[in-house]
Coordinates of C-alpha atoms in Angstrom, one line a residue:
X5 CA -22.7 -14.1 -31.7
X6 CA -19.2 -15.2 -31.1
X7 CA -18.7 -16.6 -27.3
X8 CA -15.8 -14.4 -26.0
X9 CA -12.9 -16.4 -24.8
X10 CA -10.1 -14.5 -22.5
X11 CA -6.3 -15.1 -23.9
X12 CA -4.7 -17.1 -21.4
X13 CA -1.8 -15.1 -19.7
X14 CA 2.1 -16.8 -20.1
X15 CA 3.9 -15.7 -17.6
X16 CA 7.9 -14.3 -18.4
X17 CA 11.0 -17.3 -18.2
X18 CA 10.8 -17.4 -14.6
X19 CA 15.1 -16.8 -14.6
X20 CA 15.1 -14.6 -17.7
X21 CA 12.3 -12.3 -16.6
X22 CA 13.3 -12.1 -12.7
X23 CA 15.6 -9.5 -12.4
X24 CA 15.5 -9.3 -8.9
X25 CA 16.8 -12.8 -8.6
X26 CA 19.2 -12.1 -11.6
X27 CA 20.9 -9.5 -9.5
X28 CA 20.7 -10.7 -6.3
X29 CA 22.7 -13.7 -7.8
X30 CA 25.6 -11.1 -9.1
X31 CA 26.4 -9.8 -5.7
X32 CA 26.3 -12.7 -3.8
X33 CA 28.1 -15.4 -6.3
X34 CA 30.3 -12.5 -8.1
X35 CA 30.5 -12.7 -12.2
X36 CA 32.1 -15.8 -12.2
X37 CA 29.8 -17.4 -9.8
X38 CA 26.9 -16.1 -11.3
X39 CA 28.0 -17.8 -14.7
X40 CA 28.7 -21.2 -13.6
X41 CA 24.8 -21.4 -12.2
X42 CA 23.3 -19.6 -15.1
X43 CA 23.6 -23.3 -16.9
X44 CA 22.0 -24.8 -13.8
X45 CA 19.5 -22.2 -13.7
X46 CA 18.2 -21.8 -17.6
X47 CA 17.2 -25.8 -17.8
X48 CA 15.3 -26.2 -14.7
X49 CA 13.5 -23.0 -15.9
X50 CA 12.8 -24.7 -19.4
X51 CA 11.2 -27.8 -17.3
X52 CA 9.2 -25.6 -14.8
X53 CA 7.9 -23.8 -18.4
X54 CA 7.5 -27.3 -20.1
X55 CA 6.9 -30.6 -18.2
X56 CA 6.9 -29.6 -14.6
X57 CA 3.7 -26.9 -15.2
X58 CA 2.6 -30.0 -16.9
X59 CA 3.2 -32.3 -14.0
X60 CA 2.0 -30.1 -11.5
X61 CA -1.1 -30.0 -13.2
X62 CA -1.4 -33.9 -13.4
X63 CA -0.2 -34.3 -9.4
X64 CA -3.0 -31.6 -8.6
X65 CA -5.7 -33.4 -11.0
X66 CA -4.6 -36.8 -9.4
X67 CA -4.3 -36.5 -5.9
X68 CA -2.5 -39.9 -3.6
X69 CA -5.0 -42.4 -2.3
X70 CA -4.4 -44.9 0.4
X71 CA -4.4 -48.4 -0.6
X72 CA -4.9 -50.5 2.7
X73 CA -5.2 -54.0 1.8
X74 CA -4.4 -56.2 -1.3
X75 CA -6.9 -58.1 -3.5
X76 CA -6.2 -61.0 -0.9
X77 CA -6.7 -59.6 1.9
X78 CA -3.2 -58.8 3.4
X79 CA -2.6 -55.0 4.8
X80 CA -0.4 -53.4 2.5
X81 CA -0.3 -49.8 3.9
X82 CA 0.3 -48.5 0.5
X83 CA 0.8 -44.3 -0.8
X84 CA -0.4 -44.4 -4.6
X85 CA 0.6 -40.9 -6.1
X86 CA 0.4 -39.8 -9.7
X87 CA 2.7 -39.5 -12.7
X88 CA 2.9 -35.7 -12.2
X89 CA 4.5 -36.4 -8.8
X90 CA 6.6 -38.6 -10.1
X91 CA 7.9 -36.6 -12.5
X92 CA 8.4 -33.6 -9.7
X93 CA 10.9 -36.3 -7.8
X94 CA 12.4 -37.2 -10.7
X95 CA 13.4 -33.3 -11.5
X96 CA 14.4 -32.7 -8.1
X97 CA 17.1 -35.0 -8.5
X98 CA 18.2 -33.9 -11.9
X99 CA 18.3 -30.4 -11.1
X100 CA 20.0 -31.1 -7.5
X101 CA 17.7 -29.1 -5.8
X102 CA 18.4 -31.2 -2.7
X103 CA 22.2 -32.9 -3.2
X104 CA 22.9 -29.2 -4.6
X105 CA 24.9 -28.1 -0.7
X106 CA 26.2 -31.7 -0.2
X107 CA 27.9 -31.9 -4.1
X108 CA 31.6 -31.2 -2.9
X109 CA 31.9 -29.7 -7.0
X110 CA 29.6 -27.2 -5.6
X111 CA 31.3 -26.2 -2.7
X112 CA 34.0 -26.3 -4.8
X113 CA 32.8 -23.7 -6.7
X114 CA 30.8 -21.7 -4.8
X115 CA 31.8 -22.3 -1.1
X116 CA 29.4 -21.1 1.2
X117 CA 27.5 -19.3 -1.3
X118 CA 26.5 -23.0 -2.8
X119 CA 23.5 -22.3 -0.5
X120 CA 22.8 -18.9 -2.9
X121 CA 22.3 -21.7 -6.0
X122 CA 20.2 -23.9 -4.4
X123 CA 17.8 -20.9 -3.1
X124 CA 17.5 -20.0 -7.0
X125 CA 16.8 -22.9 -8.2
X126 CA 14.0 -23.5 -5.1
X127 CA 12.7 -19.9 -6.1
X128 CA 12.0 -21.1 -9.7
X129 CA 11.7 -24.9 -8.9
X130 CA 8.8 -25.2 -6.1
X131 CA 5.7 -22.3 -6.9
X132 CA 4.9 -25.7 -9.6
X133 CA 6.5 -27.9 -8.5
X134 CA 2.5 -29.1 -6.6
X135 CA 4.4 -28.6 -3.5
X136 CA 6.8 -31.7 -3.9
X137 CA 9.2 -28.5 -2.7
X138 CA 8.4 -30.3 0.9
X139 CA 9.1 -33.7 0.7
X140 CA 12.6 -31.7 -0.7
X141 CA 13.2 -29.8 2.5
X142 CA 12.6 -32.4 4.2
X143 CA 15.3 -34.6 2.1
X144 CA 17.3 -31.8 3.0
X145 CA 17.0 -31.4 6.3
X146 CA 17.5 -35.1 6.9
X147 CA 20.5 -34.9 5.2
X148 CA 21.3 -32.0 7.7
X149 CA 20.5 -33.9 10.5
X150 CA 22.4 -37.2 8.7
X151 CA 25.9 -35.4 8.3
X152 CA 26.2 -34.4 11.9
X153 CA 29.8 -35.8 13.8
X154 CA 27.9 -37.3 16.3
X155 CA 25.5 -40.1 13.8
X156 CA 26.6 -43.2 13.6
X157 CA 29.1 -43.3 10.4
X158 CA 27.3 -46.7 9.2
X159 CA 24.2 -45.1 9.3
X160 CA 25.4 -41.8 7.7
X161 CA 27.2 -44.6 4.5
X162 CA 23.7 -45.5 4.4
X163 CA 21.7 -42.9 3.8
X164 CA 22.8 -39.5 3.0
X165 CA 24.2 -41.1 -0.2
X166 CA 21.1 -41.8 -1.2
X167 CA 19.4 -38.3 0.1
X168 CA 21.5 -36.0 -2.0
X169 CA 22.0 -38.4 -5.3
X170 CA 21.6 -36.7 -8.8
X171 CA 20.1 -40.0 -9.6
X172 CA 16.5 -40.3 -10.3
X173 CA 16.9 -44.0 -9.7
X174 CA 18.7 -43.7 -6.5
X175 CA 17.5 -40.9 -4.8
X176 CA 15.4 -40.4 -1.7
X177 CA 13.7 -38.0 -0.4
X178 CA 12.4 -38.0 3.4
X179 CA 9.0 -38.1 5.4
X180 CA 8.9 -36.1 9.0
X181 CA 7.2 -37.5 12.0
X182 CA 7.2 -35.0 14.6
X183 CA 3.6 -34.1 15.6
X184 CA 1.5 -35.8 17.6
X185 CA -2.3 -35.3 18.1
X186 CA -2.4 -34.6 22.1
X187 CA 0.5 -32.2 21.6
X188 CA 1.0 -30.5 17.9
X189 CA 3.6 -28.2 18.7
X190 CA 4.0 -28.6 22.5
X191 CA 6.5 -31.5 22.0
X192 CA 6.8 -32.2 25.6
X193 CA 4.0 -33.8 25.3
X194 CA 4.8 -36.4 23.1
X195 CA 4.9 -40.1 23.9
X196 CA 5.9 -42.3 21.0
X197 CA 9.3 -43.8 22.9
X198 CA 12.1 -45.7 21.8
X199 CA 13.9 -48.3 23.6
X200 CA 17.1 -50.0 22.3
X201 CA 17.3 -53.4 21.0
X202 CA 20.4 -55.4 20.8
X203 CA 21.7 -54.7 17.7
X204 CA 22.1 -51.3 18.5
X205 CA 18.9 -50.4 16.6
X206 CA 15.4 -49.6 18.4
X207 CA 11.8 -50.3 18.5
X208 CA 9.5 -46.9 18.1
X209 CA 6.3 -47.2 19.6
X210 CA 3.5 -44.3 19.6
X211 CA 1.1 -42.5 17.4
X212 CA 2.1 -39.2 15.0
X213 CA -0.5 -36.6 13.9
X214 CA 0.8 -35.2 10.9
X215 CA 3.1 -36.9 8.5
X216 CA 3.5 -35.5 5.1
X217 CA 5.4 -37.4 2.0
X218 CA 4.0 -40.1 3.7
X219 CA 5.3 -42.3 0.8
X220 CA 9.2 -41.6 1.6
X221 CA 11.3 -44.3 2.0
X222 CA 12.5 -42.8 5.4
X223 CA 11.3 -40.6 7.6
X224 CA 12.6 -38.9 10.9
X225 CA 10.8 -39.3 13.8
X226 CA 11.1 -37.7 17.4
X227 CA 11.0 -40.3 20.1
X228 CA 11.5 -40.1 24.0
X229 CA 14.5 -42.5 24.4
X230 CA 13.5 -45.5 27.2
X231 CA 14.0 -43.7 31.3
X232 CA 14.6 -40.0 29.7
X233 CA 12.5 -38.1 31.5
X234 CA 9.7 -35.6 31.0
X235 CA 9.9 -32.6 29.0
X236 CA 11.1 -32.2 25.4
X237 CA 15.1 -31.2 25.6
X238 CA 15.5 -35.4 25.9
X239 CA 13.0 -36.4 23.0
X240 CA 15.6 -37.6 20.5
X241 CA 15.6 -38.4 16.8
X242 CA 15.6 -41.3 15.1
X243 CA 15.2 -42.7 11.3
X244 CA 12.6 -44.9 10.1
X245 CA 12.9 -46.8 7.4
X246 CA 9.1 -46.7 5.8
X247 CA 9.2 -50.0 3.8
X248 CA 10.3 -53.5 4.3
X249 CA 12.9 -53.4 2.3
X250 CA 14.7 -51.8 4.4
X251 CA 13.9 -53.1 7.5
X252 CA 15.7 -56.4 9.0
X253 CA 12.9 -56.9 10.7
X254 CA 10.1 -57.6 8.0
X255 CA 12.9 -61.1 7.1
X256 CA 11.9 -63.1 4.2
X257 CA 8.6 -60.7 3.4
X258 CA 11.1 -57.5 2.0
X259 CA 11.5 -59.1 -1.2
X260 CA 7.2 -59.9 -1.8
X261 CA 6.8 -55.8 -2.9
X262 CA 9.2 -52.7 -3.2
X263 CA 6.2 -50.8 -1.6
X264 CA 5.2 -53.6 1.3
X265 CA 5.2 -51.6 4.2
X266 CA 7.9 -52.2 7.1
X267 CA 6.0 -54.3 9.8
X268 CA 5.0 -51.8 12.8
X269 CA 4.6 -48.7 10.7
X270 CA 0.4 -48.8 9.8
X271 CA -1.0 -45.9 8.1
X272 CA -4.7 -44.9 9.4
X273 CA -5.3 -42.1 7.2
X274 CA -4.3 -39.8 4.7
X275 CA -5.2 -35.6 5.4
X276 CA -8.3 -34.4 3.6
X277 CA -6.6 -31.0 3.7
X278 CA -7.1 -27.3 3.2
X279 CA -4.0 -27.4 0.4
X280 CA -1.1 -29.6 -0.8
X281 CA -3.3 -31.9 -2.0
X282 CA -0.9 -33.7 -4.6
X283 CA 1.2 -34.0 -1.0
X284 CA 0.7 -37.5 0.6
X285 CA 0.1 -36.5 4.6
X286 CA -0.7 -39.0 6.8
X287 CA -1.6 -40.4 10.0
X288 CA 1.3 -42.8 11.3
X289 CA 1.2 -45.6 14.0
X290 CA 4.1 -47.2 15.5
X291 CA 4.6 -50.7 17.2
X292 CA 8.0 -51.5 17.5
X293 CA 9.1 -50.2 14.8
X294 CA 12.0 -50.4 13.6
X295 CA 14.6 -47.5 14.0
X296 CA 18.1 -46.0 13.8
X297 CA 19.2 -43.3 16.0
X298 CA 20.3 -40.0 14.7
X299 CA 23.3 -39.0 17.8
X300 CA 23.4 -40.7 21.3
X301 CA 20.0 -40.9 22.5
X302 CA 21.1 -40.9 26.2
X303 CA 22.3 -37.2 24.9
X304 CA 19.3 -34.6 24.6
X305 CA 18.4 -34.4 20.7
X306 CA 15.8 -32.0 20.6
X307 CA 18.5 -29.8 19.8
X308 CA 20.4 -32.5 16.9
X309 CA 16.8 -32.2 15.5
X310 CA 16.8 -28.7 15.7
X311 CA 19.5 -28.7 12.8
X312 CA 16.7 -30.3 10.7
X313 CA 14.2 -27.7 11.4
X314 CA 16.3 -24.4 10.4
X315 CA 17.0 -26.2 7.5
X316 CA 13.3 -26.6 6.9
X317 CA 11.9 -23.5 8.0
X318 CA 14.5 -21.7 5.4
X319 CA 13.0 -24.1 2.7
X320 CA 9.3 -22.8 4.1
X321 CA 10.4 -18.8 3.2
X322 CA 11.7 -19.4 0.0
X323 CA 8.5 -21.6 -1.0
X324 CA 6.3 -18.3 0.7
X325 CA 8.4 -15.9 -1.6
X326 CA 9.2 -18.2 -5.0
X327 CA 5.2 -18.3 -5.0
X328 CA 4.5 -15.3 -4.3
X329 CA 6.8 -14.1 -7.2
X330 CA 5.1 -16.7 -9.8
X331 CA 1.2 -15.6 -8.3
X332 CA 3.0 -11.9 -8.8
X333 CA 4.0 -13.0 -12.6
X334 CA 0.9 -14.6 -13.1
X335 CA -1.5 -11.4 -12.6
X336 CA 1.2 -9.4 -14.2
X337 CA 0.9 -11.2 -17.4
X338 CA -3.4 -11.7 -17.2
X339 CA -3.3 -7.7 -16.5
X340 CA -1.3 -7.0 -19.9
X341 CA -3.7 -9.5 -22.0
X342 CA -6.9 -8.4 -20.2
X343 CA -9.0 -6.1 -21.8
X344 CA -11.7 -4.2 -19.0
X345 CA -13.3 -0.6 -18.6
X346 CA -12.2 0.6 -22.2
X347 CA -8.7 -0.5 -21.6
X348 CA -5.9 -3.1 -20.2
X349 CA -6.2 -4.0 -16.7
X350 CA -2.4 -2.9 -17.0
X351 CA -2.6 0.0 -17.7
X352 CA -5.4 1.4 -14.7
X353 CA -3.9 3.4 -12.4
X354 CA -5.5 0.7 -9.7
X355 CA -4.7 -2.6 -10.7
X356 CA -1.2 -0.4 -10.6
X357 CA -0.9 0.2 -7.5
X358 CA -2.1 -2.9 -6.5
X359 CA 0.0 -5.3 -8.7
X360 CA 2.9 -2.3 -7.3
X361 CA 2.4 -2.8 -3.8
X362 CA 2.3 -6.9 -4.4
X363 CA 5.8 -6.2 -5.9
X364 CA 7.5 -4.6 -2.9
X365 CA 6.2 -7.5 -0.5
X366 CA 7.2 -11.0 -3.1
X367 CA 11.1 -8.5 -3.5
X368 CA 11.0 -8.1 0.1
X369 CA 10.4 -11.3 0.8
X370 CA 12.3 -12.5 -1.5
X371 CA 15.3 -11.7 -0.1
X372 CA 14.3 -12.4 3.9
X373 CA 14.6 -16.3 2.4
X374 CA 17.7 -15.3 0.7
X375 CA 19.6 -14.1 3.3
X376 CA 18.5 -16.6 5.6
X377 CA 20.1 -19.2 3.0
X378 CA 23.1 -17.5 2.9
X379 CA 23.9 -17.4 5.6
X380 CA 22.5 -21.3 6.7
X381 CA 26.0 -21.5 3.8
X382 CA 28.4 -19.2 6.5
X383 CA 26.9 -21.5 8.6
X384 CA 27.9 -25.1 7.2
X385 CA 30.3 -24.1 5.1
X386 CA 32.6 -21.7 7.2
X387 CA 31.5 -22.7 10.4
X388 CA 30.8 -18.8 10.6
X389 CA 30.1 -18.2 15.1
X390 CA 28.7 -14.9 13.8
X391 CA 26.0 -16.2 11.4
X392 CA 25.4 -18.8 13.3
X393 CA 24.1 -16.2 16.2
X394 CA 22.0 -14.2 13.4
X395 CA 20.3 -17.5 11.5
X396 CA 19.3 -18.6 15.5
X397 CA 17.1 -16.0 15.6
X398 CA 15.8 -15.1 10.9
X399 CA 14.8 -18.4 10.1
X400 CA 12.0 -18.4 12.5
X401 CA 12.1 -15.0 11.4
X402 CA 11.9 -15.2 7.8
X403 CA 9.0 -18.4 8.5
X404 CA 6.9 -16.6 10.2
X405 CA 7.0 -12.9 7.9
X406 CA 7.1 -15.0 4.4
X407 CA 4.4 -17.0 5.6
X408 CA 2.2 -14.3 6.3
X409 CA 2.7 -13.0 3.3
X410 CA 2.3 -15.0 0.9
X411 CA -1.3 -15.5 2.3
X412 CA -2.1 -12.0 1.9
X413 CA -0.3 -11.6 -1.6
X414 CA -2.5 -15.0 -3.1
X415 CA -5.3 -13.4 -1.6
X416 CA -4.8 -10.8 -3.7
X417 CA -4.0 -12.5 -6.9
X418 CA -6.8 -14.5 -6.7
X419 CA -9.2 -11.2 -6.4
X420 CA -6.4 -10.2 -9.8
X421 CA -8.0 -12.5 -11.4
X422 CA -11.8 -11.7 -11.0
X423 CA -14.2 -14.3 -10.9
X424 CA -11.3 -16.2 -13.2
X425 CA -9.7 -17.1 -9.8
X426 CA -12.4 -18.2 -8.2
X427 CA -12.7 -21.3 -11.1
X428 CA -10.6 -24.4 -9.5
X429 CA -10.0 -25.1 -13.3
X430 CA -8.0 -22.3 -14.2
X431 CA -4.9 -22.9 -11.3
X432 CA -5.4 -19.8 -9.7
X433 CA -7.0 -21.1 -6.3
X434 CA -4.2 -23.5 -5.7
X435 CA -1.8 -20.4 -4.7
X436 CA -4.5 -19.4 -1.7
X437 CA -5.5 -22.8 -0.8
X438 CA -1.5 -23.6 -0.6
X439 CA -0.3 -20.4 0.8
X440 CA -2.2 -21.3 3.9
X441 CA 0.3 -24.5 4.9
X442 CA 2.9 -21.7 4.7
X443 CA 2.1 -20.3 8.4
X444 CA 1.1 -23.6 9.7
X445 CA 4.6 -26.0 9.3
X446 CA 6.8 -25.5 10.9
X447 CA 5.7 -23.4 13.3
X448 CA 2.4 -20.8 13.4
X449 CA 3.4 -17.8 13.9
X450 CA 3.0 -17.6 18.0
X451 CA 5.4 -20.5 18.2
X452 CA 7.8 -19.1 16.0
X453 CA 7.5 -15.1 18.0
X454 CA 8.4 -16.8 21.3
X455 CA 11.0 -18.8 19.3
X456 CA 12.5 -15.4 18.5
X457 CA 12.2 -13.5 21.8
X458 CA 14.3 -17.7 23.6
X459 CA 16.8 -16.7 21.2
X460 CA 16.9 -13.6 21.5
X461 CA 17.1 -13.5 25.9
X462 CA 18.9 -16.9 26.0
X463 CA 21.7 -17.2 23.8
X464 CA 22.5 -12.3 22.3
X465 CA 21.0 -13.6 19.1
X466 CA 18.9 -9.8 18.4
X467 CA 22.7 -8.4 18.8
X468 CA 23.8 -9.2 15.0
X469 CA 20.4 -8.1 13.4
X470 CA 21.0 -4.7 15.2
X471 CA 24.6 -4.8 14.2
X472 CA 23.0 -5.4 10.9
X473 CA 20.4 -2.5 11.4
X474 CA 22.5 0.3 12.1
X475 CA 25.0 -0.4 9.8
X476 CA 21.6 -0.5 7.3
X477 CA 21.2 3.6 8.3
X478 CA 25.2 4.2 7.2
X479 CA 23.8 2.7 4.0
X480 CA 21.0 4.5 3.1
X481 CA 21.7 7.9 3.5
X482 CA 23.2 8.7 0.1
X483 CA 20.2 6.6 -1.3
X484 CA 17.7 8.3 0.5
X485 CA 17.8 10.1 4.1
X486 CA 14.3 9.9 4.4
X487 CA 14.3 6.1 4.7
X488 CA 18.0 6.5 6.7
X489 CA 16.1 8.4 9.6
X490 CA 12.9 5.7 9.5
X491 CA 15.6 3.0 9.4
X492 CA 16.7 4.6 12.7
X493 CA 13.7 5.6 14.2
X494 CA 13.0 1.9 13.9
X495 CA 16.0 0.0 14.5
X496 CA 15.7 2.3 18.2
X497 CA 12.9 1.1 19.0
X498 CA 13.6 -2.4 18.5
X499 CA 16.8 -2.3 20.3
X500 CA 14.6 -0.8 23.8
X501 CA 12.0 -3.1 23.2
X502 CA 14.7 -6.0 23.1
X503 CA 16.4 -5.0 26.3
X504 CA 12.7 -4.8 28.2
X505 CA 12.2 -8.7 26.4
X506 CA 16.0 -9.6 28.0
X507 CA 15.0 -8.0 30.9
X508 CA 11.6 -10.5 31.6
X509 CA 11.1 -13.2 28.9
X510 CA 8.1 -13.9 30.9
X511 CA 6.5 -11.2 31.7
X512 CA 2.5 -11.2 30.4
X513 CA 3.0 -8.0 28.6
X514 CA 6.8 -9.7 26.6
X515 CA 4.5 -12.4 26.3
X516 CA 1.3 -10.8 24.4
X517 CA 3.7 -8.6 22.2
X518 CA 6.0 -11.2 21.0
X519 CA 4.2 -11.4 17.4
X520 CA 3.9 -7.8 17.3
X521 CA 7.6 -7.3 18.0
X522 CA 9.0 -10.0 15.6
X523 CA 6.4 -8.9 12.7
X524 CA 8.8 -5.7 13.5
X525 CA 12.2 -7.4 14.0
X526 CA 11.6 -9.0 10.1
X527 CA 9.9 -5.6 8.5
X528 CA 13.0 -3.9 9.9
X529 CA 15.6 -6.8 8.9
X530 CA 13.9 -7.0 4.8
X531 CA 14.2 -3.1 4.7
X532 CA 17.9 -3.1 5.7
X533 CA 18.3 -6.1 3.4
X534 CA 16.5 -4.2 0.5
X535 CA 18.8 -1.0 1.3
X536 CA 22.2 -3.5 1.1
X537 CA 21.3 -4.6 -2.3
X538 CA 20.8 -1.4 -3.3
X539 CA 23.3 0.4 -2.3
X540 CA 25.6 -2.8 -4.3
X541 CA 23.5 -0.7 -7.5
X542 CA 20.0 -2.1 -7.4
X543 CA 17.9 0.3 -8.8
X544 CA 14.7 -1.9 -8.3
X545 CA 15.9 -2.9 -4.6
X546 CA 16.3 0.6 -4.4
X547 CA 12.7 1.6 -5.0
X548 CA 11.4 -1.5 -3.3
X549 CA 13.0 -0.8 -0.3
X550 CA 11.6 3.2 0.2
X551 CA 7.9 1.6 -0.9
X552 CA 8.5 -1.3 1.9
X553 CA 9.8 0.6 4.1
X554 CA 6.7 3.5 4.1
X555 CA 4.2 1.4 3.8
X556 CA 5.5 -2.2 6.3
X557 CA 8.0 0.9 9.1
X558 CA 5.6 3.5 8.9
X559 CA 2.5 2.4 7.3
X560 CA 1.6 4.9 4.6
X561 CA 0.4 4.6 1.7
X562 CA 1.9 3.7 -1.4
X563 CA -0.6 3.7 -3.9
X564 CA 0.8 6.8 -6.3
X565 CA 4.9 5.6 -6.0
X566 CA 3.3 1.7 -7.1
X567 CA 1.3 2.5 -9.7
X568 CA 4.6 5.0 -11.4
X569 CA 7.2 2.2 -10.3
X570 CA 5.9 -0.7 -11.7
X571 CA 7.4 -1.6 -14.8
X572 CA 10.5 -1.2 -12.5
X573 CA 9.3 -3.2 -9.9
X574 CA 8.2 -6.3 -12.1

């Protein structure tokens, strides 16, 4: 008897096979701008489907290890990572995944839309980067923070060029040491302290509980400056060199080994996590560790640190959207290759309906993440005050909504493969394991929902959102009166709800309803963004907008239309 072996599904090229990505770029960049980006995107897609896919598998199979002592008993706290992880690091630099928004040549070509091109690069790179997309996000956030005018020019000049280098031999990424075990997201309970030294540097002492990219050469850490008082607003961001070679406190020992730890930095242990296995995440202790202030520590610094947080939140949304799209591509390829009940899965109406609904969610997540990047670019390049106000609410909305969509979609993708989806060496379970971090990192759904309410109340950030929704109603009318009516109704509901929030942010019913309101806002905004793209002339976006509105705003069953339109949506 011949043993049956299922053909391995091969998804389409992640750039040329993604119609929504390409049409989005044509609209956002114009024909010439898209043409200027095609070489970068084509090159990265070729790497993703070839050497980076193999590097991804290697990094997953060989997770990082912590070597605490050398053979002679000296404490080294060395984090060893795989060849695959190093290949991902080199590729991120080579393809300018971090650097692009900071390159004068890129800004000269695309202006504020440089962030749109970066989002496209991340959309291709992230899903099979073995979560190197996480240190990429933190490096981008650190670069944005170092770019602020209040940061000392000497500090900026020493570190920013390395963060935005496209040379793998000189490029670095950054860690992020924010949370502590007693506080977590409650930064007001942070106990890490900083004291000034005579040379203008500082010394940090404390315990950091969740430090991703623990192998990175630097980290941005939050600390409470000596005498600053209680609360979170007074916390200040500092740059902490991870290795002795970059720490003046190391003295002659700095030349002992390139990866010798900086004095005062102790890696207690690596985290044993549900997912993101290739990413070294650690608990790190600081004892009078050398640090450089990023801005004046005497000035409350949490608002400066939020520059980094906004960047990492939109990266989180991009990671969610990219993972959803890649998971969909794999599930569709499997459906094309797999036969069951006398025919291909791709021809089964029920399975087609399942994939079609997943495609609608993937389109919505892409539009929401893409919009956040477009706003970020307008803030950075054009100092656009309207974009800044909208980004204040869109960044947390995009992060919280896409994170939840990514988890539910990943669960469906695993199920799409049946038993094979539960077997580790197929690579499919990783989709679900890695997705679960997305609603947690940089704030859980509840934390971000409350952040949305604060933005609406204290900064009037709801106003630009409501204006966008109202404009989308008019754009939707020629496409579908039913779609326009749905958007109009939801916009009215949200206008009333936001007025209630503004009236009393601390009311128990307002706080209790924060999650539901934030998800409703995100769903309405996503629909509006799909409508905008549909009105530009994209048929896929038009179908996605109609089905998104029915499913996410009216809570209707869309299986019939999802089945019918699968080939357009996916």
